[in-house]
């Protein structure tokens, strides 16, 4: 099969266009990984702040079996959801003592450290609450005994600095009317019970034990529950209203687990993220925010037959007891109604819990939640870094997590309250108010940089300690002090740091400037150092030391190089400059405002070059396609008509139809049956005596007779066919005639034939007359009257633009005649 130039042109143009479009299509860019910056202040390795708490569950007769089951699940939710491995949990059921052998309280879980093994024990022992034992516990509601038992357990061991909390679940009110130990009759017993409750709450207040009541059902004594919340210790884990003990009531036991976890989060300064609730099998999602440093994902599955598989925000399955990207995982409660995955330094984002269950265990919805806490490190700047007694100092604070995430989104710290306390030698502590309102020393509002001023007491003699305190839902402070000291008199050396606020890639450098003035008479050496850097940080300062000449001032440029393996995210920490000749006195500090982006991909580096090349390729492809299309159109022979001439007559005509001239070449033959006039035929494949008509890329017609030489042929010009004796062929091209003209001059083709033009050619034509009797030129075959190819049986030969029979004008040649015919075929 022959490949034509037109086909090649089309494929070439298509290839150009395809390459161009492919290059213009943006390459897929890997999704950015969740921020995990390399800088974080050193934080205690023991994670979230601990809590000593007791879960006290009402098992009185007024509870239905379903309500009691809900209480058990809520208790399990708390002990499994606790986020600190140093916390201690106690679980107590209570009723009343009305008959011999009964006790008002039943301690099902003694104080247990909530580490991995302890949470497994808690998961098992809490299930004992679901089984009432009338022989051991009466049907009443003895609040005083329950609170006394909880306070006893919370105060007998542990650190007094650890918050102590009692979570009280109940559906009713004080009921000791049938408890003999409270008096002789029902009325006195209730009165004595109320007095003992007041005494129990007073003791809780003295022992710094908070009471958080949670009531449900229709018989709630709201006043009594409010009194219990207010009767215990009031100061909470933070100086916010959310951390102050209060009672909460839910309509029924259906919402007790959610309400109880929210109450628990408020009491221990944690945050709660609600998640999905579906029947298995299903994928349940819950979001952990970037501010979280410790968290627990709890799955309330009701049925131990439900199994759970956990996936981090990057879609990776996590396994208990392993570490992944700095996160640690512990799992507990698989055999209970609540299962929990504790995560240290969790990746922020959407976590997935995939739940499965056998077909006969899919009748209840499974719910996922996350309880978390952000234990933030504070970075503190003093300006000046070593103030004089009586001098006003600017304090600036910003926060970041242990993963090095510098908090810049104020929405993550909604409701935060930040203060600081300045303490030191020679003066009592001074409270420092800090704000992020863009007023006074605070440069920009809502940039999560809290700024304030403090005047160093005139009695300060040496060391200074500045401690930052922050309080917000779900957030606590690490409370690490900034150590500084006062200076006396005018310092010999003054220095200032400036660092570019830029975004870089691993391996790049950040520029900074150290401005130093040395008023001393001797050279001084200053040391540049990094502070508040986390494990895994790869930063290098160059130079690390600078020498200041005596009585001089100079600006020294320095660079901070980011290591090749530095993880993307904001670089926290500070740069400090200290005078090594003055007991390493810190002269100035500056925050690092540097963000590390992932290394650019190949596409990000070269997309401009690729797009430019693609655009050029598109333009070149379009140009080539247009040129090839124009060349194809110029070479197209469709509509060309060949006319066979012989003996001065038109013997036959043959039109070239579309698709017959492959590559601008048309082959034809002259066929003559015995006794018949010769005719033109399109050459059959393999024909041995074919003639060839083609058109060049420039639009020129060329004729190659069989056995002859190729020669140019202009439209209307006759040329001999060589071996076919006495036969000539003329070509009529409608494009040359503008598509509407009816004339096409006959001329002999080739230089040799033009020499023989004139009378010799006219003498071979048969004379004819027009209807008026004037002499004219002979008609070709088909213009005679009766010729079936003639439209009207008339027509004469004449000069172009003149009437029939007109006399020749000067300069006209006899071989340049044309035909005017009002019935000429329209495609001419």
PDB file of N, CA and C in Angstrom, residues 516-586:
ATOM      1  N   UNK A 516      27.241  45.078  65.245  1.00  0.00           N
ATOM      2  CA  UNK A 516      27.922  45.059  66.528  1.00  0.00           C
ATOM      3  C   UNK A 516      28.714  46.357  66.725  1.00  0.00           C
ATOM      4  N   UNK A 517      28.631  46.878  67.931  1.00  0.00           N
ATOM      5  CA  UNK A 517      29.416  48.050  68.323  1.00  0.00           C
ATOM      6  C   UNK A 517      30.230  47.681  69.547  1.00  0.00           C
ATOM      7  N   UNK A 518      31.544  47.859  69.447  1.00  0.00           N
ATOM      8  CA  UNK A 518      32.446  47.544  70.559  1.00  0.00           C
ATOM      9  C   UNK A 518      33.042  48.847  71.070  1.00  0.00           C
ATOM     10  N   UNK A 519      32.609  49.261  72.257  1.00  0.00           N
ATOM     11  CA  UNK A 519      33.134  50.479  72.869  1.00  0.00           C
ATOM     12  C   UNK A 519      34.316  50.217  73.791  1.00  0.00           C
ATOM     13  N   UNK A 520      34.711  48.963  73.874  1.00  0.00           N
ATOM     14  CA  UNK A 520      35.826  48.619  74.764  1.00  0.00           C
ATOM     15  C   UNK A 520      37.162  48.913  74.084  1.00  0.00           C
ATOM     16  N   UNK A 521      38.224  48.847  74.878  1.00  0.00           N
ATOM     17  CA  UNK A 521      39.569  49.096  74.355  1.00  0.00           C
ATOM     18  C   UNK A 521      40.252  47.829  73.878  1.00  0.00           C
ATOM     19  N   UNK A 522      39.564  46.723  74.020  1.00  0.00           N
ATOM     20  CA  UNK A 522      40.138  45.438  73.592  1.00  0.00           C
ATOM     21  C   UNK A 522      39.167  44.748  72.643  1.00  0.00           C
ATOM     22  N   UNK A 523      39.669  43.849  71.793  1.00  0.00           N
ATOM     23  CA  UNK A 523      38.775  43.102  70.904  1.00  0.00           C
ATOM     24  C   UNK A 523      37.837  42.214  71.720  1.00  0.00           C
ATOM     25  N   UNK A 524      36.641  42.005  71.192  1.00  0.00           N
ATOM     26  CA  UNK A 524      35.671  41.121  71.848  1.00  0.00           C
ATOM     27  C   UNK A 524      35.192  40.095  70.822  1.00  0.00           C
ATOM     28  N   UNK A 525      35.035  38.898  71.330  1.00  0.00           N
ATOM     29  CA  UNK A 525      34.561  37.806  70.471  1.00  0.00           C
ATOM     30  C   UNK A 525      33.104  37.504  70.785  1.00  0.00           C
ATOM     31  N   UNK A 526      32.262  37.520  69.756  1.00  0.00           N
ATOM     32  CA  UNK A 526      30.843  37.219  69.899  1.00  0.00           C
ATOM     33  C   UNK A 526      30.561  35.847  69.282  1.00  0.00           C
ATOM     34  N   UNK A 527      29.672  35.104  69.936  1.00  0.00           N
ATOM     35  CA  UNK A 527      29.326  33.770  69.448  1.00  0.00           C
ATOM     36  C   UNK A 527      27.863  33.750  69.002  1.00  0.00           C
ATOM     37  N   UNK A 528      27.628  33.280  67.780  1.00  0.00           N
ATOM     38  CA  UNK A 528      26.273  33.062  67.258  1.00  0.00           C
ATOM     39  C   UNK A 528      25.865  31.629  67.535  1.00  0.00           C
ATOM     40  N   UNK A 529      24.640  31.454  68.013  1.00  0.00           N
ATOM     41  CA  UNK A 529      24.175  30.107  68.345  1.00  0.00           C
ATOM     42  C   UNK A 529      22.691  29.996  68.057  1.00  0.00           C
ATOM     43  N   UNK A 530      22.229  28.747  67.942  1.00  0.00           N
ATOM     44  CA  UNK A 530      20.817  28.432  67.744  1.00  0.00           C
ATOM     45  C   UNK A 530      20.217  27.979  69.062  1.00  0.00           C
ATOM     46  N   UNK A 531      19.020  28.443  69.353  1.00  0.00           N
ATOM     47  CA  UNK A 531      18.323  28.060  70.582  1.00  0.00           C
ATOM     48  C   UNK A 531      16.954  27.498  70.236  1.00  0.00           C
ATOM     49  N   UNK A 532      16.417  26.692  71.150  1.00  0.00           N
ATOM     50  CA  UNK A 532      15.095  26.088  71.003  1.00  0.00           C
ATOM     51  C   UNK A 532      14.974  25.253  69.732  1.00  0.00           C
ATOM     52  N   UNK A 533      16.028  24.532  69.407  1.00  0.00           N
ATOM     53  CA  UNK A 533      15.984  23.654  68.251  1.00  0.00           C
ATOM     54  C   UNK A 533      15.621  22.242  68.696  1.00  0.00           C
ATOM     55  N   UNK A 534      14.872  21.554  67.849  1.00  0.00           N
ATOM     56  CA  UNK A 534      14.392  20.220  68.205  1.00  0.00           C
ATOM     57  C   UNK A 534      15.337  19.148  67.679  1.00  0.00           C
ATOM     58  N   UNK A 535      15.083  17.941  68.123  1.00  0.00           N
ATOM     59  CA  UNK A 535      15.833  16.799  67.623  1.00  0.00           C
ATOM     60  C   UNK A 535      15.560  16.660  66.117  1.00  0.00           C
ATOM     61  N   UNK A 536      16.626  16.346  65.409  1.00  0.00           N
ATOM     62  CA  UNK A 536      16.473  16.178  63.972  1.00  0.00           C
ATOM     63  C   UNK A 536      16.680  17.438  63.162  1.00  0.00           C
ATOM     64  N   UNK A 537      16.859  18.585  63.848  1.00  0.00           N
ATOM     65  CA  UNK A 537      17.075  19.834  63.124  1.00  0.00           C
ATOM     66  C   UNK A 537      18.475  19.841  62.518  1.00  0.00           C
ATOM     67  N   UNK A 538      18.567  20.293  61.273  1.00  0.00           N
ATOM     68  CA  UNK A 538      19.853  20.338  60.581  1.00  0.00           C
ATOM     69  C   UNK A 538      20.096  21.764  60.088  1.00  0.00           C
ATOM     70  N   UNK A 539      20.647  22.578  60.965  1.00  0.00           N
ATOM     71  CA  UNK A 539      20.947  23.966  60.631  1.00  0.00           C
ATOM     72  C   UNK A 539      22.403  24.257  60.970  1.00  0.00           C
ATOM     73  N   UNK A 540      23.020  25.117  60.163  1.00  0.00           N
ATOM     74  CA  UNK A 540      24.426  25.472  60.404  1.00  0.00           C
ATOM     75  C   UNK A 540      24.616  26.969  60.210  1.00  0.00           C
ATOM     76  N   UNK A 541      25.234  27.606  61.205  1.00  0.00           N
ATOM     77  CA  UNK A 541      25.532  29.033  61.140  1.00  0.00           C
ATOM     78  C   UNK A 541      26.958  29.247  60.679  1.00  0.00           C
ATOM     79  N   UNK A 542      27.140  30.223  59.795  1.00  0.00           N
ATOM     80  CA  UNK A 542      28.482  30.535  59.309  1.00  0.00           C
ATOM     81  C   UNK A 542      28.590  32.052  59.078  1.00  0.00           C
ATOM     82  N   UNK A 543      29.473  32.740  59.791  1.00  0.00           N
ATOM     83  CA  UNK A 543      30.417  32.217  60.781  1.00  0.00           C
ATOM     84  C   UNK A 543      29.744  32.004  62.130  1.00  0.00           C
ATOM     85  N   UNK A 544      30.382  31.191  62.976  1.00  0.00           N
ATOM     86  CA  UNK A 544      29.839  30.928  64.305  1.00  0.00           C
ATOM     87  C   UNK A 544      30.360  31.932  65.321  1.00  0.00           C
ATOM     88  N   UNK A 545      31.480  32.529  65.024  1.00  0.00           N
ATOM     89  CA  UNK A 545      32.041  33.552  65.912  1.00  0.00           C
ATOM     90  C   UNK A 545      32.433  34.773  65.092  1.00  0.00           C
ATOM     91  N   UNK A 546      32.362  35.930  65.736  1.00  0.00           N
ATOM     92  CA  UNK A 546      32.727  37.195  65.101  1.00  0.00           C
ATOM     93  C   UNK A 546      33.579  37.983  66.096  1.00  0.00           C
ATOM     94  N   UNK A 547      34.676  38.544  65.619  1.00  0.00           N
ATOM     95  CA  UNK A 547      35.541  39.366  66.467  1.00  0.00           C
ATOM     96  C   UNK A 547      35.317  40.829  66.144  1.00  0.00           C
ATOM     97  N   UNK A 548      35.010  41.606  67.183  1.00  0.00           N
ATOM     98  CA  UNK A 548      34.783  43.040  67.032  1.00  0.00           C
ATOM     99  C   UNK A 548      36.025  43.789  67.497  1.00  0.00           C
ATOM    100  N   UNK A 549      36.575  44.604  66.610  1.00  0.00           N
ATOM    101  CA  UNK A 549      37.776  45.372  66.946  1.00  0.00           C
ATOM    102  C   UNK A 549      37.438  46.425  67.987  1.00  0.00           C
ATOM    103  N   UNK A 550      38.428  46.899  68.731  1.00  0.00           N
ATOM    104  CA  UNK A 550      38.181  47.939  69.764  1.00  0.00           C
ATOM    105  C   UNK A 550      37.642  49.227  69.132  1.00  0.00           C
ATOM    106  N   UNK A 551      36.722  49.865  69.832  1.00  0.00           N
ATOM    107  CA  UNK A 551      36.156  51.150  69.401  1.00  0.00           C
ATOM    108  C   UNK A 551      35.732  51.123  67.929  1.00  0.00           C
ATOM    109  N   UNK A 552      34.924  50.169  67.615  1.00  0.00           N
ATOM    110  CA  UNK A 552      34.503  50.019  66.209  1.00  0.00           C
ATOM    111  C   UNK A 552      33.033  49.641  66.140  1.00  0.00           C
ATOM    112  N   UNK A 553      32.495  49.857  64.946  1.00  0.00           N
ATOM    113  CA  UNK A 553      31.142  49.414  64.640  1.00  0.00           C
ATOM    114  C   UNK A 553      31.161  48.766  63.264  1.00  0.00           C
ATOM    115  N   UNK A 554      30.529  47.618  63.122  1.00  0.00           N
ATOM    116  CA  UNK A 554      30.536  46.940  61.826  1.00  0.00           C
ATOM    117  C   UNK A 554      29.287  46.078  61.698  1.00  0.00           C
ATOM    118  N   UNK A 555      28.894  45.842  60.451  1.00  0.00           N
ATOM    119  CA  UNK A 555      27.809  44.916  60.101  1.00  0.00           C
ATOM    120  C   UNK A 555      28.426  43.667  59.507  1.00  0.00           C
ATOM    121  N   UNK A 556      28.128  42.543  60.107  1.00  0.00           N
ATOM    122  CA  UNK A 556      28.721  41.286  59.675  1.00  0.00           C
ATOM    123  C   UNK A 556      27.627  40.396  59.081  1.00  0.00           C
ATOM    124  N   UNK A 557      27.701  40.074  57.791  1.00  0.00           N
ATOM    125  CA  UNK A 557      26.715  39.150  57.225  1.00  0.00           C
ATOM    126  C   UNK A 557      27.003  37.712  57.664  1.00  0.00           C
ATOM    127  N   UNK A 558      25.935  36.950  57.857  1.00  0.00           N
ATOM    128  CA  UNK A 558      26.104  35.525  58.158  1.00  0.00           C
ATOM    129  C   UNK A 558      25.029  34.751  57.406  1.00  0.00           C
ATOM    130  N   UNK A 559      25.222  33.448  57.312  1.00  0.00           N
ATOM    131  CA  UNK A 559      24.266  32.585  56.619  1.00  0.00           C
ATOM    132  C   UNK A 559      23.841  31.439  57.526  1.00  0.00           C
ATOM    133  N   UNK A 560      22.605  31.057  57.364  1.00  0.00           N
ATOM    134  CA  UNK A 560      22.054  29.898  58.059  1.00  0.00           C
ATOM    135  C   UNK A 560      21.715  28.875  56.984  1.00  0.00           C
ATOM    136  N   UNK A 561      22.435  27.775  56.973  1.00  0.00           N
ATOM    137  CA  UNK A 561      22.245  26.752  55.947  1.00  0.00           C
ATOM    138  C   UNK A 561      21.307  25.669  56.460  1.00  0.00           C
ATOM    139  N   UNK A 562      20.308  25.360  55.657  1.00  0.00           N
ATOM    140  CA  UNK A 562      19.317  24.337  56.007  1.00  0.00           C
ATOM    141  C   UNK A 562      19.788  23.006  55.435  1.00  0.00           C
ATOM    142  N   UNK A 563      19.839  21.981  56.290  1.00  0.00           N
ATOM    143  CA  UNK A 563      20.324  20.678  55.867  1.00  0.00           C
ATOM    144  C   UNK A 563      19.480  20.045  54.772  1.00  0.00           C
ATOM    145  N   UNK A 564      20.117  19.181  53.989  1.00  0.00           N
ATOM    146  CA  UNK A 564      19.432  18.530  52.875  1.00  0.00           C
ATOM    147  C   UNK A 564      18.276  17.651  53.334  1.00  0.00           C
ATOM    148  N   UNK A 565      18.360  17.105  54.538  1.00  0.00           N
ATOM    149  CA  UNK A 565      17.325  16.190  55.024  1.00  0.00           C
ATOM    150  C   UNK A 565      16.309  16.879  55.940  1.00  0.00           C
ATOM    151  N   UNK A 566      16.316  18.192  55.974  1.00  0.00           N
ATOM    152  CA  UNK A 566      15.364  18.909  56.817  1.00  0.00           C
ATOM    153  C   UNK A 566      13.945  18.712  56.301  1.00  0.00           C
ATOM    154  N   UNK A 567      13.040  18.368  57.201  1.00  0.00           N
ATOM    155  CA  UNK A 567      11.656  18.119  56.803  1.00  0.00           C
ATOM    156  C   UNK A 567      10.956  19.428  56.482  1.00  0.00           C
ATOM    157  N   UNK A 568       9.968  19.413  55.570  1.00  0.00           N
ATOM    158  CA  UNK A 568       9.225  20.637  55.250  1.00  0.00           C
ATOM    159  C   UNK A 568       8.470  21.160  56.467  1.00  0.00           C
ATOM    160  N   UNK A 569       8.275  22.458  56.511  1.00  0.00           N
ATOM    161  CA  UNK A 569       7.532  23.093  57.595  1.00  0.00           C
ATOM    162  C   UNK A 569       8.208  24.382  58.032  1.00  0.00           C
ATOM    163  N   UNK A 570       7.640  25.010  59.036  1.00  0.00           N
ATOM    164  CA  UNK A 570       8.211  26.242  59.573  1.00  0.00           C
ATOM    165  C   UNK A 570       9.347  25.906  60.522  1.00  0.00           C
ATOM    166  N   UNK A 571      10.465  26.604  60.356  1.00  0.00           N
ATOM    167  CA  UNK A 571      11.581  26.435  61.278  1.00  0.00           C
ATOM    168  C   UNK A 571      11.342  27.312  62.494  1.00  0.00           C
ATOM    169  N   UNK A 572      11.200  26.688  63.627  1.00  0.00           N
ATOM    170  CA  UNK A 572      11.066  27.452  64.854  1.00  0.00           C
ATOM    171  C   UNK A 572      12.436  27.746  65.430  1.00  0.00           C
ATOM    172  N   UNK A 573      12.442  28.224  66.645  1.00  0.00           N
ATOM    173  CA  UNK A 573      13.702  28.482  67.321  1.00  0.00           C
ATOM    174  C   UNK A 573      14.173  29.913  67.148  1.00  0.00           C
ATOM    175  N   UNK A 574      15.377  30.160  67.668  1.00  0.00           N
ATOM    176  CA  UNK A 574      15.936  31.502  67.682  1.00  0.00           C
ATOM    177  C   UNK A 574      17.422  31.447  67.355  1.00  0.00           C
ATOM    178  N   UNK A 575      17.934  32.609  66.972  1.00  0.00           N
ATOM    179  CA  UNK A 575      19.376  32.817  66.872  1.00  0.00           C
ATOM    180  C   UNK A 575      19.760  33.778  67.991  1.00  0.00           C
ATOM    181  N   UNK A 576      20.806  33.428  68.712  1.00  0.00           N
ATOM    182  CA  UNK A 576      21.281  34.296  69.801  1.00  0.00           C
ATOM    183  C   UNK A 576      22.711  34.720  69.520  1.00  0.00           C
ATOM    184  N   UNK A 577      23.073  35.870  70.032  1.00  0.00           N
ATOM    185  CA  UNK A 577      24.457  36.326  69.974  1.00  0.00           C
ATOM    186  C   UNK A 577      24.875  36.677  71.393  1.00  0.00           C
ATOM    187  N   UNK A 578      26.008  36.135  71.829  1.00  0.00           N
ATOM    188  CA  UNK A 578      26.485  36.313  73.200  1.00  0.00           C
ATOM    189  C   UNK A 578      27.913  36.823  73.180  1.00  0.00           C
ATOM    190  N   UNK A 579      28.259  37.567  74.210  1.00  0.00           N
ATOM    191  CA  UNK A 579      29.609  38.107  74.373  1.00  0.00           C
ATOM    192  C   UNK A 579      30.406  37.107  75.207  1.00  0.00           C
ATOM    193  N   UNK A 580      31.356  36.446  74.571  1.00  0.00           N
ATOM    194  CA  UNK A 580      32.132  35.419  75.292  1.00  0.00           C
ATOM    195  C   UNK A 580      33.033  36.026  76.347  1.00  0.00           C
ATOM    196  N   UNK A 581      33.310  37.315  76.250  1.00  0.00           N
ATOM    197  CA  UNK A 581      34.187  37.955  77.244  1.00  0.00           C
ATOM    198  C   UNK A 581      33.437  38.499  78.434  1.00  0.00           C
ATOM    199  N   UNK A 582      32.115  38.340  78.460  1.00  0.00           N
ATOM    200  CA  UNK A 582      31.305  38.856  79.574  1.00  0.00           C
ATOM    201  C   UNK A 582      30.413  37.734  80.089  1.00  0.00           C
ATOM    202  N   UNK A 583      31.049  36.641  80.517  1.00  0.00           N
ATOM    203  CA  UNK A 583      30.358  35.456  81.039  1.00  0.00           C
ATOM    204  C   UNK A 583      29.190  35.041  80.125  1.00  0.00           C
ATOM    205  N   UNK A 584      29.463  35.106  78.823  1.00  0.00           N
ATOM    206  CA  UNK A 584      28.497  34.672  77.804  1.00  0.00           C
ATOM    207  C   UNK A 584      27.168  35.411  77.925  1.00  0.00           C
ATOM    208  N   UNK A 585      27.214  36.701  78.205  1.00  0.00           N
ATOM    209  CA  UNK A 585      25.989  37.485  78.309  1.00  0.00           C
ATOM    210  C   UNK A 585      25.315  37.575  76.952  1.00  0.00           C
ATOM    211  N   UNK A 586      24.017  37.264  76.918  1.00  0.00           N
ATOM    212  CA  UNK A 586      23.261  37.327  75.661  1.00  0.00           C
ATOM    213  C   UNK A 586      23.009  38.779  75.307  1.00  0.00           C
TER     214      UNK A 586
END
